[in-house]
XYZ file of C-alpha atoms in Angstrom:
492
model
C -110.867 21.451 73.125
C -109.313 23.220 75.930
C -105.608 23.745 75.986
C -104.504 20.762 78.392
C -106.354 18.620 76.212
C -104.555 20.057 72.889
C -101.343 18.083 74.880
C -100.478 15.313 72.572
C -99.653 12.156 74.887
C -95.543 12.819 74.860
C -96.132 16.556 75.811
C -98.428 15.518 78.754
C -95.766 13.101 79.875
C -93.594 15.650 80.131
C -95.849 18.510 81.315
C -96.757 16.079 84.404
C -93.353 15.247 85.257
C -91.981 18.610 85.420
C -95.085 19.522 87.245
C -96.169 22.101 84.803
C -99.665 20.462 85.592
C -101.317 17.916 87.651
C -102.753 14.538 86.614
C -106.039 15.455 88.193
C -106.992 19.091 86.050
C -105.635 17.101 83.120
C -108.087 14.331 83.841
C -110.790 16.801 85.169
C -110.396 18.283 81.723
C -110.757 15.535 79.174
C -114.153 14.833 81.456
C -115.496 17.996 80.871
C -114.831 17.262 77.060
C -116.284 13.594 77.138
C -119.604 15.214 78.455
C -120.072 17.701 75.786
C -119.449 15.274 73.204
C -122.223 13.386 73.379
C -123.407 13.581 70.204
C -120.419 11.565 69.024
C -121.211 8.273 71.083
C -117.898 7.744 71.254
C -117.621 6.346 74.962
C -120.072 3.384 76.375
C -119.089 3.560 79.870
C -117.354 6.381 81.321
C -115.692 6.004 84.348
C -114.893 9.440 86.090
C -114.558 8.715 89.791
C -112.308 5.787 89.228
C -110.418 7.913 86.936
C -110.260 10.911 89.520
C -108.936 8.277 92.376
C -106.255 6.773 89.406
C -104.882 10.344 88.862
C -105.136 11.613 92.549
C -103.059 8.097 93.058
C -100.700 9.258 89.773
C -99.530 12.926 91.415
C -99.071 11.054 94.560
C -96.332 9.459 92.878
C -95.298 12.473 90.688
C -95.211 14.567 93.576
C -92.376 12.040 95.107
C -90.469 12.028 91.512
C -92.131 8.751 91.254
C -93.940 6.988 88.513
C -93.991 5.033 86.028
C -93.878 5.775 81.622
C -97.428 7.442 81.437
C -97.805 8.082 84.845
C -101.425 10.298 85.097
C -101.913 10.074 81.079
C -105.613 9.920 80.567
C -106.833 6.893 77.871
C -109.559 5.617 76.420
C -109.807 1.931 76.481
C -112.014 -0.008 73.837
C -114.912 -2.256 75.223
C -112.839 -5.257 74.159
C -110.735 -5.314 76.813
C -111.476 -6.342 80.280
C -111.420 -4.153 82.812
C -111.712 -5.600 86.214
C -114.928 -4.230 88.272
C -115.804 -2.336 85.304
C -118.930 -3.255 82.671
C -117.293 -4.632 79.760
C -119.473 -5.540 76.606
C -117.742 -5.960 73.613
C -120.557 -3.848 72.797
C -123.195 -6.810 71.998
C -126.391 -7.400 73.896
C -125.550 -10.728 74.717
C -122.794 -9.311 77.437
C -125.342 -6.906 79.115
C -124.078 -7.051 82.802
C -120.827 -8.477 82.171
C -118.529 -6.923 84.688
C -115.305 -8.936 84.834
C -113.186 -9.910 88.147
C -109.812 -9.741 86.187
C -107.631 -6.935 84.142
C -106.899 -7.556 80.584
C -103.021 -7.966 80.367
C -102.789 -5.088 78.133
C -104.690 -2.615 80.167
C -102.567 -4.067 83.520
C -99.639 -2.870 81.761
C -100.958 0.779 80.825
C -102.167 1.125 84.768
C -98.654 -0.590 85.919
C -97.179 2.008 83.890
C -99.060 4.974 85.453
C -102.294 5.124 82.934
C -105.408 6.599 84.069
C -109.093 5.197 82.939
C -111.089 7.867 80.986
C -113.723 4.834 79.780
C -114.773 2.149 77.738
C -114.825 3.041 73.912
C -117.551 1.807 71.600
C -117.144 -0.585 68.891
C -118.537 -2.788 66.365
C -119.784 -5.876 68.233
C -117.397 -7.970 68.771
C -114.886 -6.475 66.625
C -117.099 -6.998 63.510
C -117.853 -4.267 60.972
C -115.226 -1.487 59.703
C -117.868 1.439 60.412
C -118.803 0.879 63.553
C -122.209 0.666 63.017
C -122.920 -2.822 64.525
C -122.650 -1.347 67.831
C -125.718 -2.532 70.389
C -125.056 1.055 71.424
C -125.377 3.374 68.475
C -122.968 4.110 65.498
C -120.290 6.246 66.554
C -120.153 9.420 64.655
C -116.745 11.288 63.130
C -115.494 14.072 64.285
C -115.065 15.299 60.979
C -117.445 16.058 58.338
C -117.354 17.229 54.516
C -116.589 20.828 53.240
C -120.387 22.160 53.412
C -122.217 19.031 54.385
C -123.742 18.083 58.183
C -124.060 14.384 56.863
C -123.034 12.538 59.761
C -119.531 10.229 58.855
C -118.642 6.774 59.728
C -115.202 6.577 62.079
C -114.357 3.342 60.708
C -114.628 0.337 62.779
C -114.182 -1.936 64.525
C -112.101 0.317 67.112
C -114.319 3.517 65.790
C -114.623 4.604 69.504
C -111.196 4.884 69.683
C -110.459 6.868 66.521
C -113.162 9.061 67.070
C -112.557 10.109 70.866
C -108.442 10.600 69.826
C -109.217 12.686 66.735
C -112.074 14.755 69.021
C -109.241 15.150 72.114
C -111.698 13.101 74.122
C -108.355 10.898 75.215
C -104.768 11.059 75.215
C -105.131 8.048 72.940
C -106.777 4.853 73.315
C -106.171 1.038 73.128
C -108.184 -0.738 70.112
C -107.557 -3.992 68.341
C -106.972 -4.929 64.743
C -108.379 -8.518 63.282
C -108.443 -7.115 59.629
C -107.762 -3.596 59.783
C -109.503 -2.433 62.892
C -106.773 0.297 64.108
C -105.702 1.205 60.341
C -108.541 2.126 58.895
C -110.740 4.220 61.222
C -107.269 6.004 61.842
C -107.207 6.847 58.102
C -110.898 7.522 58.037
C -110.494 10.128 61.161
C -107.010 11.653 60.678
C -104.993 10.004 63.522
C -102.222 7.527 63.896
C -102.999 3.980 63.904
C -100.446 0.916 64.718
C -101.195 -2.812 64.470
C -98.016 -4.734 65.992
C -96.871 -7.871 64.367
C -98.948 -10.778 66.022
C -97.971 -12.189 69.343
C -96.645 -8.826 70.362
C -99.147 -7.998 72.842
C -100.621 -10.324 74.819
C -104.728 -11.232 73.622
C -105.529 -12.448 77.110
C -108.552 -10.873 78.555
C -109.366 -9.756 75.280
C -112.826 -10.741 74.061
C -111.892 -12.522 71.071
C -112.919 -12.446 67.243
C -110.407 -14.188 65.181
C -107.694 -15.738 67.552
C -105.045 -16.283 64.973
C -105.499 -12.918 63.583
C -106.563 -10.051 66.612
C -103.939 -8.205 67.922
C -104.092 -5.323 69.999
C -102.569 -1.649 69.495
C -102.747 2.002 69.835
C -104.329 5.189 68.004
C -102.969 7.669 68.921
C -102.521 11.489 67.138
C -99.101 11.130 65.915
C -96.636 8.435 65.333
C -94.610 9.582 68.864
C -97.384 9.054 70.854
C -98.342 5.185 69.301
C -94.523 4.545 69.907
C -95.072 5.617 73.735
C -98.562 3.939 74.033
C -96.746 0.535 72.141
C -93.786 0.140 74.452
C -96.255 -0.385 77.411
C -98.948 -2.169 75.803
C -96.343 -5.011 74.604
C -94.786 -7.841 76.336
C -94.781 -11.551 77.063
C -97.659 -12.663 79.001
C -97.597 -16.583 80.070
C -101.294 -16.766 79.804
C -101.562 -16.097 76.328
C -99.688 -19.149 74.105
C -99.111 -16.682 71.189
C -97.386 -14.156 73.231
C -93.574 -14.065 72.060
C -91.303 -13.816 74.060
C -88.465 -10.784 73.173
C -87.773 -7.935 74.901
C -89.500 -4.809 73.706
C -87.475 -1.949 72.635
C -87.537 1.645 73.141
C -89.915 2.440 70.265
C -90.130 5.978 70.926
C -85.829 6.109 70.740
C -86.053 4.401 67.075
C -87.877 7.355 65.799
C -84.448 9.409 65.421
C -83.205 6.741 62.907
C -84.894 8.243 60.129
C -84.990 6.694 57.011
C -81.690 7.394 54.891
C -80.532 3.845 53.373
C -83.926 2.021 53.802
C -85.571 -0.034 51.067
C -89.033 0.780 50.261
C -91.558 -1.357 48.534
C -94.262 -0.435 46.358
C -96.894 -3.450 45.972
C -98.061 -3.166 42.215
C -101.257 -5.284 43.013
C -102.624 -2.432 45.288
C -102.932 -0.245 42.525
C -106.417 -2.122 42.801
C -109.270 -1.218 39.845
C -111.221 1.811 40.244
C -109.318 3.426 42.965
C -109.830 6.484 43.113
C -106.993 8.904 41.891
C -106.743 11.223 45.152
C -106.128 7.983 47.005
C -103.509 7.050 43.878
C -101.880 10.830 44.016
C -101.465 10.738 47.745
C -99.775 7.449 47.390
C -97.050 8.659 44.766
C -96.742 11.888 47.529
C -95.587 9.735 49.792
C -93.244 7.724 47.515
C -91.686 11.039 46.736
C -91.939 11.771 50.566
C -89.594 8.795 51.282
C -87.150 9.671 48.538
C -86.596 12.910 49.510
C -85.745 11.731 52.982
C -83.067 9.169 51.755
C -85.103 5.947 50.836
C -85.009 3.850 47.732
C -88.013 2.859 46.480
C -88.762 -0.703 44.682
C -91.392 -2.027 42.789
C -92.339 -6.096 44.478
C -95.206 -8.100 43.394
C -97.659 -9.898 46.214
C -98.942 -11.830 43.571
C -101.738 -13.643 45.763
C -103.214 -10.319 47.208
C -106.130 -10.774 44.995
C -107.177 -13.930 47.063
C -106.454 -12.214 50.187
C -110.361 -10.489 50.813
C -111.933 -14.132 50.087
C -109.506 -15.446 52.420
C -109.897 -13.168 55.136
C -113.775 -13.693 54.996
C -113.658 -17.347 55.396
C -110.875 -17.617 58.167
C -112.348 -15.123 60.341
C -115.910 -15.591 60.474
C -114.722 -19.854 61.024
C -112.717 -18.499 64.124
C -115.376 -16.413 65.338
C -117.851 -19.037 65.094
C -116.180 -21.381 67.339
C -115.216 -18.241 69.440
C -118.652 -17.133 69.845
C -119.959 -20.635 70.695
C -119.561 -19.420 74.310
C -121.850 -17.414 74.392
C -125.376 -19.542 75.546
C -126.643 -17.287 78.520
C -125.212 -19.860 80.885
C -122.403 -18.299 82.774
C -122.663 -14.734 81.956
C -124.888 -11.963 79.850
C -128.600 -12.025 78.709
C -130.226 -15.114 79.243
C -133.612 -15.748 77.568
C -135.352 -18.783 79.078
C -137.459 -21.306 76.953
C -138.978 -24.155 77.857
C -135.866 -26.188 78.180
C -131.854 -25.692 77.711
C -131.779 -25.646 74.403
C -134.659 -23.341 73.692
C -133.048 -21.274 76.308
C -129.674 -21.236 74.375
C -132.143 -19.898 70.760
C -133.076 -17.713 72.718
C -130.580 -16.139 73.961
C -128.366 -16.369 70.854
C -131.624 -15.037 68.911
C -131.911 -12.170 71.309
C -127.771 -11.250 72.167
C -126.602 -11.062 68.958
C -126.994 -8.454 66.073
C -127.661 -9.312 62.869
C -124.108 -9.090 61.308
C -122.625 -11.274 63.910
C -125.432 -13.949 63.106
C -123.706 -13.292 59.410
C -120.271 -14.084 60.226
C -121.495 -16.824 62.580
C -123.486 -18.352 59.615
C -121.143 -17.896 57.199
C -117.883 -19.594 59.561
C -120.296 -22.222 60.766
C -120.898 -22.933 56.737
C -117.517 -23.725 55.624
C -116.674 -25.006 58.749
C -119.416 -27.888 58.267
C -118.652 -31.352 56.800
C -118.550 -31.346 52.844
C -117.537 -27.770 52.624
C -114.172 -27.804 54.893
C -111.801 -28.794 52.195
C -113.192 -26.717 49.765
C -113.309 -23.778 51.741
C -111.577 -23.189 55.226
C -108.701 -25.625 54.128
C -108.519 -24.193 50.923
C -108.503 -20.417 52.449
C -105.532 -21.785 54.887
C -103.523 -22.780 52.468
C -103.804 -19.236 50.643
C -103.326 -18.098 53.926
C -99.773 -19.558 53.707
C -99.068 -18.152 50.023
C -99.520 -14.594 50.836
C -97.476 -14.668 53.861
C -94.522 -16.436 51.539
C -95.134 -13.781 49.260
C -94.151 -11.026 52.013
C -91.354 -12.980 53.397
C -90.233 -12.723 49.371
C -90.641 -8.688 48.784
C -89.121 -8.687 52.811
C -85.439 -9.992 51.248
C -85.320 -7.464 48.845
C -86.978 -4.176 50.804
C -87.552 -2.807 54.375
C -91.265 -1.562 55.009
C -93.732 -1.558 51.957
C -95.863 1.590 51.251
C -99.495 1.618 50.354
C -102.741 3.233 50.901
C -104.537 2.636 54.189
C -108.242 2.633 52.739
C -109.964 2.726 49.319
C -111.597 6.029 50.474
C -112.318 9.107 52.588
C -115.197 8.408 55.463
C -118.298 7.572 54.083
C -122.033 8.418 55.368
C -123.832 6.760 58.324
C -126.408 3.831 56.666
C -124.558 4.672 52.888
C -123.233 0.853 52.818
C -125.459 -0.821 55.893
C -127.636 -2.907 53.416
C -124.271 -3.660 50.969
C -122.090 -6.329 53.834
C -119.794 -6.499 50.266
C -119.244 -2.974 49.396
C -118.498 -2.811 53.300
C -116.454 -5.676 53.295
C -114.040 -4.055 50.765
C -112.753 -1.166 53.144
C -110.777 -3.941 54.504
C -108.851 -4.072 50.652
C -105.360 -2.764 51.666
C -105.260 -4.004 55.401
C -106.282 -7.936 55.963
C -103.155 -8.864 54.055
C -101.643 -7.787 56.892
C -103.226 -10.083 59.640
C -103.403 -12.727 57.543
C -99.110 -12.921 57.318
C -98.866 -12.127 61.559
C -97.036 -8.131 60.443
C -96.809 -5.130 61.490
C -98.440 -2.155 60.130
C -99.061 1.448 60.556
C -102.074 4.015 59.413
C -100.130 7.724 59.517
C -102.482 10.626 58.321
C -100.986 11.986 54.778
C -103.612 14.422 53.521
C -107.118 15.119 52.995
C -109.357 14.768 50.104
C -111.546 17.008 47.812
C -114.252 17.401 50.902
C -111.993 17.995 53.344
C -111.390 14.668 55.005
C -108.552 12.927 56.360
C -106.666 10.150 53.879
C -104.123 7.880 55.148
C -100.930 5.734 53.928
C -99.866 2.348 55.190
C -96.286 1.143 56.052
C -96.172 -2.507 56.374
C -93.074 -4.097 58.449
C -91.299 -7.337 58.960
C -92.403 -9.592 62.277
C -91.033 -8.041 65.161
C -89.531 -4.858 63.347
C -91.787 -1.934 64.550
C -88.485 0.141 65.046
C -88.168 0.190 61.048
C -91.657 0.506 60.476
C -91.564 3.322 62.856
C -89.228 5.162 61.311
C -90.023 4.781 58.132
C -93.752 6.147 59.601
C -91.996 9.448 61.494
C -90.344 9.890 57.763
C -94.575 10.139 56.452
C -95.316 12.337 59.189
C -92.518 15.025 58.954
C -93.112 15.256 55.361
C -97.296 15.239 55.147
C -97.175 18.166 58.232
C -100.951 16.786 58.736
C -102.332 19.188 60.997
C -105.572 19.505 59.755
C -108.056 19.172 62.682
C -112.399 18.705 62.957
C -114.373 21.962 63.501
C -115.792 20.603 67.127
C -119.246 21.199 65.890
C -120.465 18.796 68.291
C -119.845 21.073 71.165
C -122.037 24.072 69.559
């Protein structure tokens, strides 16, 4: 890590617009670091000459007092977004080749804001897994490891690319996406800062899709200033995405001076789940004592449906990405693996393109999507669906944010839970709630655990109050001091 990349996104901001230093060394720099990471496998596509021109472009305009919010701030953008002239894969086989003739809306508004492209960030494929290991391209590895162990760590997933490359300094942050806790949880598993807006807040078009009623995009980002920065331009109405809202997006980065004197905080008693264990439990009460101490009540509320909410999520989202993934025949665009007629070539290609725990969630949505098995399943897990979101909109009259754990544990070994899709499936405990009600949440680094890794705590919002929730997260921060950082063995 070299000093311009120790610049958390804010103080690169400001460093380029007093002209302290120039978009281009700062670029120059986090290239130098991409190549000697490596080892991590935390980019797919790396895209220095285009990034070169962006920030040659971006002190163009700085030289002139020009420029726009993040004007010649470096980013990492995950391969779920599409970037126009530049391979994007979602990270499956079946998109080999895709190159895309439009801009995502998100990443239009980080580059109409200034943004420079490091690179395309791996993933699970198509947003599916919470370890990243599903990737066509390799498991991304953690930056961090345990006290006295070279074990290589997960990074969480889906958006493990971007969690890893923020939490190694090979970005200024990075977009991801979160369809059941996707930003939140490789942010807790790799010590950064990890916001899911409430849904409709950024726009999903030109994102390759998952779960359309539950992805939403968002940053990671090292602290809870930078996310704020990195939210304010990602958001925004976008006509030519129906679930786009449309309400003008605040200064997220002035709410974090509200602190949190007078706020209402709620403690969930049903995520005080079975067999937690107790240095997840202990940092949890920290950070109830954390809020206290900085002027917040604290409330016990029940969410008495949470216990439903894992079987929910796991029937709504692999039916959406069944029907999402339908498109995918090696038709228009990707592999295509001919047979000896149309639909032979469509086996094929599905057989070929997709990995095997995408042909899981495709199987399993396809299942209780079928006749005989709707009601009893995807209708049933809609109407839960409904409960658990009344449920929040209950503990939301009587508190402000709600406090929990992000994840049910530190990062875990590469293969430890490959062959166990349940064991992997409950990472996702303390997050899917969360998608499944359309809210905001945030992942804020808290502390580490008894190997040395990084453990994070949740705040969950109300739709469409991020301000709160981040205050309530710059409270966490202040009082956790997290500044605990990975050795950079891969650069020995």
């Amino acid at each position: 890590m070299t000093d311009l990349t120790s610049l958390t996104l804010a103080e690169a901001r400001d460093a380029l617009k007093k002209k302290e230093i120039t978009s281009v060394e700062l670029t120059g720099a986090y290239l130098k670091e991409m190549e000697a990471a490596g080892a991590l496998n935390a980019y797919v596509t790396v895209t220095a000459e285009k990034a070169m021109e962006m920030a040659k472009a971006s002190d163009a305009k700085l030289q002139k007092g020009q420029g726009g919010p993040l004007e010649g701030v470096p980013l990492g953008i995950k391969d779920l977004f599409c970037t126009k002239d530049v391979l994007t894969t979602a990270c499956s086989h079946i998109l080999d080749g895709f190159v895309p003739p439009y801009e995502s809306t998100v990443t239009a508004n980080l580059w109409r804001d200034g943004a420079v492209m490091l690179g395309k960030l791996n993933n699970d494929e198509f947003a599916m897994g919470s370890s990243n290991e599903t990737s066509h391209y390799g498991a991304v590895v953690n930056p961090w490891r345990r006290k006295g162990s070279d074990a290589k760590l997960v990074p969480g997933g889906s958006s493990g690319g971007s969690s890893a490359a923020v939490a190694a300094r090979l970005c200024a942050a990075a977009t991801a996406t979160d369809t059941g806790g996707s930003i939140r949880q490789p942010a807790a598993l790799t010590g950064t800062v990890g916001l899911k807006p409430t849904y409709g807040r950024c726009s999903r078009w030109g994102i390759v899709a998952f779960a359309s009623s539950l992805d939403q995009a968002g940053p990671i980002a090292r602290d809870v200033r930078d996310a704020a920065i990195m939210l304010r331009s990602m958001a925004g109405h976008d006509e030519k995405d129906t679930t786009s809202v449309d309400r003008v997006v605040p200064d997220y980065e002035a709410a974090l001076a509200g602190g949190v004197k007078g706020l209402s905080v709620g403690i969930p008693k049903e995520y005080r789940v079975e067999g937690m264990p107790k240095e997840i439990d202990d940092l949890w009460t920290r950070g109830i004592e954390w809020l206290k101490a900085a002027g917040a009540t604290v409330k016990e509320v029940s969410l008495p449906h949470t216990k439903y909410a894992l079987p929910t999520y796991y029937i709504v989202a692999p039916a959406e990405c069944s029907s999402n993934l339908a498109r995918y025949d090696g038709v228009r665009y990707g592999l295509r693996v001919e047979g000896r007629d149309v639909t032979e070539m469509y086996e094929n290609t599905r057989a070929a393109g997709f990995g095997a725990e995408v042909k899981r969630r495709i199987l399993m949505g396809t299942y209780v999507l079928s006749a005989g098995y709707y009601d009893a399943y995807y209708l049933k897990a809609q109407k839960l669906r409904t409960l658990i979101a009344r449920d929040f909109a209950e503990a939301f009259s009587e508190v402000d944010v709600l406090l929990t754990p992000t994840a049910p544990s530190a990062a875990f070994a590469i293969g430890e839970k490959t062959d166990d899709p349940l064991s992997m499936y409950l990472n996702d405990v303390f997050t899917v709630t969360v998608n499944l009600a359309g809210l905001p949440g945030i992942s804020v680094p808290a502390g580490l655990s008894g190997d040395g890794l990084p453990l994070g705590l949740q705040l969950i919002g109300r739709t469409f109050d991020e301000e709160t929730l981040l205050r309530a997260a710059q409270a966490i921060e202040d009082a956790a001091d997290f500044n605990a950082a990975p050795n950079a063995w891969w650069r020995a």
